[in-house]
Amino acid sequence: MKIYIDTFGCTFNQADSQIMAGLLTNNDGTLTDSPADADVIIMNTCYVKHPTEQKVINNIQKMKKQFPEKKLIITGCMVEIDPAKLESAAPDASWIGPHRIQSTSSIVRSVLEGEIVRSTGYSNESKVCLPKIRSNPLIHIIQICEGCDGACTYCCTRFARGPLQSYPSIMIKKEAEQAVAEGCLEIQLTAQDSAAYGKDTGKSLSSLMNKIADIDGEFRIRVGMMHPKSMIGDVEGIINAFKRDKLYKFLHIPIQSGSNKVLNEMNRCHTVEEFKTIISRFKEEIPDISISTDIIVGYPTEDEEAFSDTLELISEIKPDLLHISKYMHRPGTNSSDLEEIGHETMKKRSKALTNLKLAISLEKNLELVGTKQHVLVTGKGSKGGYVGRTDSYKTVIIESAEIGTFFDVIITDAKSTYLMGAIYQ
């Protein structure tokens, strides 16, 4: 059986696809790079934002039109969040919910025999130490927990991923050890909220980080997004773990708004002041840390004063990376009962924040021109050259390099989204 897997969304979703690919290849399946060559098309969906929803639905319709004879299986968040719309878009498709991917091989076989299978609902099965087919042989993604313990008013992902379920640290370390033994040079620890790890089992993210850093070998560890509320109580432990040589000095900590009023209405369960304290402690202890944060522009209760507070916060903390999302209602969320902000106001605010973002990113990157950076090269650039990551996870484009090696480079130029470097002689 030949299978084509199309993946949308976050690193966690990518890991789900890699697990499905691993399970299928271990059970006489063959992966193909083209849907035209496949017997079965698996579409792993994301539903976190409205534009992504539209892209997913358009792709479902495209596949049905181009390949009406192919068996279609929809997986990912859409399955649990919006089954009614999925039924309308693909009434003959089979479904595999995010918690049911361990059954992928048997479901694919049943689908090939003519059945329509719809396997949904939550499960307490662990996703650690399952077979994976990596999209990059040097980079291994490990899901450390699934779900979250929050209830943000705008988020529909929690309806798909369920309550927090942390996986055993001994199994996570075992999977990381195996990946390093197989030649992986980057371990990515991912979750809906990495800092929530262990809050349901009495463990902690900082302890897990140290366990992975104890593994022998030269490799790097990237820790995924951390909710500020989940970090409170373990900030110093996480900082100390980040000081380990193997950890990328990269902190992804979404704030979503610079207004305490809006944060409260979003049910974020933290304040701007708490967020700033966390950032300050990291910068004090790890001066070269890269900070990434997220902002939702135009939440329904965001007035001009609240947006001004957001601009002021971003100007103050100067994040290296800023992810901007325009608010749109999502299925089942509390905020979808509120009236959306007008299009022109949304567009104006988004443009203002984007301009600030680009100015800050360029300023931060220009500060690195002329410095020597230790870089791990993990692949080829889409427009030529080779892509590397500094110890603070900054992207560096190098004209000539060997994939899978560490180099010292001199930063020769900087753009708002990446650096350019030359091998240090």
Short mmCIF file of N, CA and C in Angstrom, two decimals, residues 3 13 55 81 84 91-92 94 107 150 154 157 161 173 225 243 251 260 265 274 282 331 345 374 379 381 390 396 424:
data_model
loop_
_atom_site.label_atom_id
_atom_site.label_comp_id
_atom_site.label_asym_id
_atom_site.label_seq_id
_atom_site.Cartn_x
_atom_site.Cartn_y
_atom_site.Cartn_z
N ILE A 3 1.19 5.35 0.50
CA ILE A 3 0.51 6.40 1.27
C ILE A 3 1.18 7.74 1.06
N ASN A 13 2.03 18.62 15.37
CA ASN A 13 1.35 17.96 14.27
C ASN A 13 2.33 17.25 13.35
N LYS A 55 -7.37 26.98 4.24
CA LYS A 55 -6.37 26.28 3.45
C LYS A 55 -6.60 24.76 3.51
N ILE A 81 -12.51 19.13 16.38
CA ILE A 81 -13.03 20.48 16.60
C ILE A 81 -14.28 20.76 15.78
N ALA A 84 -18.75 18.60 11.93
CA ALA A 84 -19.86 18.94 11.03
C ALA A 84 -19.34 19.51 9.72
N PRO A 91 -17.73 13.93 2.84
CA PRO A 91 -18.65 12.95 3.45
C PRO A 91 -18.19 11.50 3.32
N ASP A 92 -17.32 11.22 2.37
CA ASP A 92 -16.86 9.84 2.17
C ASP A 92 -15.50 9.55 2.80
N SER A 94 -12.55 8.97 5.69
CA SER A 94 -12.37 8.38 7.01
C SER A 94 -11.64 9.38 7.91
N ILE A 107 -6.35 1.04 10.51
CA ILE A 107 -7.40 1.86 9.89
C ILE A 107 -7.16 1.98 8.38
N GLY A 150 -5.01 24.79 30.62
CA GLY A 150 -5.55 26.13 30.52
C GLY A 150 -6.93 26.13 29.90
N TYR A 154 -10.05 32.06 23.49
CA TYR A 154 -10.01 32.12 22.02
C TYR A 154 -9.51 30.81 21.40
N THR A 157 -7.87 24.63 19.98
CA THR A 157 -6.98 23.48 19.94
C THR A 157 -7.20 22.57 21.14
N ARG A 161 -7.06 18.41 21.59
CA ARG A 161 -5.95 17.75 22.28
C ARG A 161 -6.30 17.31 23.69
N LYS A 173 13.48 10.27 27.64
CA LYS A 173 14.94 10.20 27.57
C LYS A 173 15.38 9.02 26.70
N MET A 225 7.17 26.01 22.89
CA MET A 225 6.44 27.11 23.53
C MET A 225 6.09 26.85 24.99
N LYS A 243 20.95 26.98 30.91
CA LYS A 243 22.38 27.31 30.94
C LYS A 243 23.24 26.13 30.48
N LEU A 251 13.88 31.06 23.96
CA LEU A 251 12.69 31.00 24.81
C LEU A 251 11.48 31.49 24.03
N ASN A 260 -3.31 44.14 30.69
CA ASN A 260 -3.78 43.22 31.73
C ASN A 260 -5.28 42.99 31.65
N GLU A 265 -9.47 39.02 30.28
CA GLU A 265 -10.64 38.63 29.48
C GLU A 265 -10.34 37.44 28.57
N GLU A 274 4.10 39.83 35.45
CA GLU A 274 4.69 38.50 35.63
C GLU A 274 5.48 38.09 34.39
N PHE A 282 15.48 35.86 32.70
CA PHE A 282 16.21 35.16 31.65
C PHE A 282 17.34 36.02 31.10
N PRO A 331 -14.34 27.83 16.33
CA PRO A 331 -15.50 27.03 16.76
C PRO A 331 -15.46 26.65 18.24
N THR A 345 -9.85 48.52 11.25
CA THR A 345 -9.12 48.69 12.52
C THR A 345 -8.12 47.55 12.71
N HIS A 374 28.75 30.03 17.05
CA HIS A 374 28.85 28.58 16.87
C HIS A 374 27.55 28.11 16.24
N GLY A 379 20.63 21.85 7.05
CA GLY A 379 20.00 21.64 5.75
C GLY A 379 20.40 22.67 4.72
N GLY A 381 19.47 25.78 2.07
CA GLY A 381 18.54 26.91 2.01
C GLY A 381 17.62 26.80 0.81
N THR A 390 22.46 29.27 15.25
CA THR A 390 23.41 29.65 16.28
C THR A 390 22.98 29.02 17.60
N VAL A 396 21.09 31.23 10.31
CA VAL A 396 22.24 31.76 9.58
C VAL A 396 22.32 31.06 8.22
N TYR A 424 34.42 30.65 9.84
CA TYR A 424 35.54 31.31 10.53
C TYR A 424 36.84 30.56 10.24
#
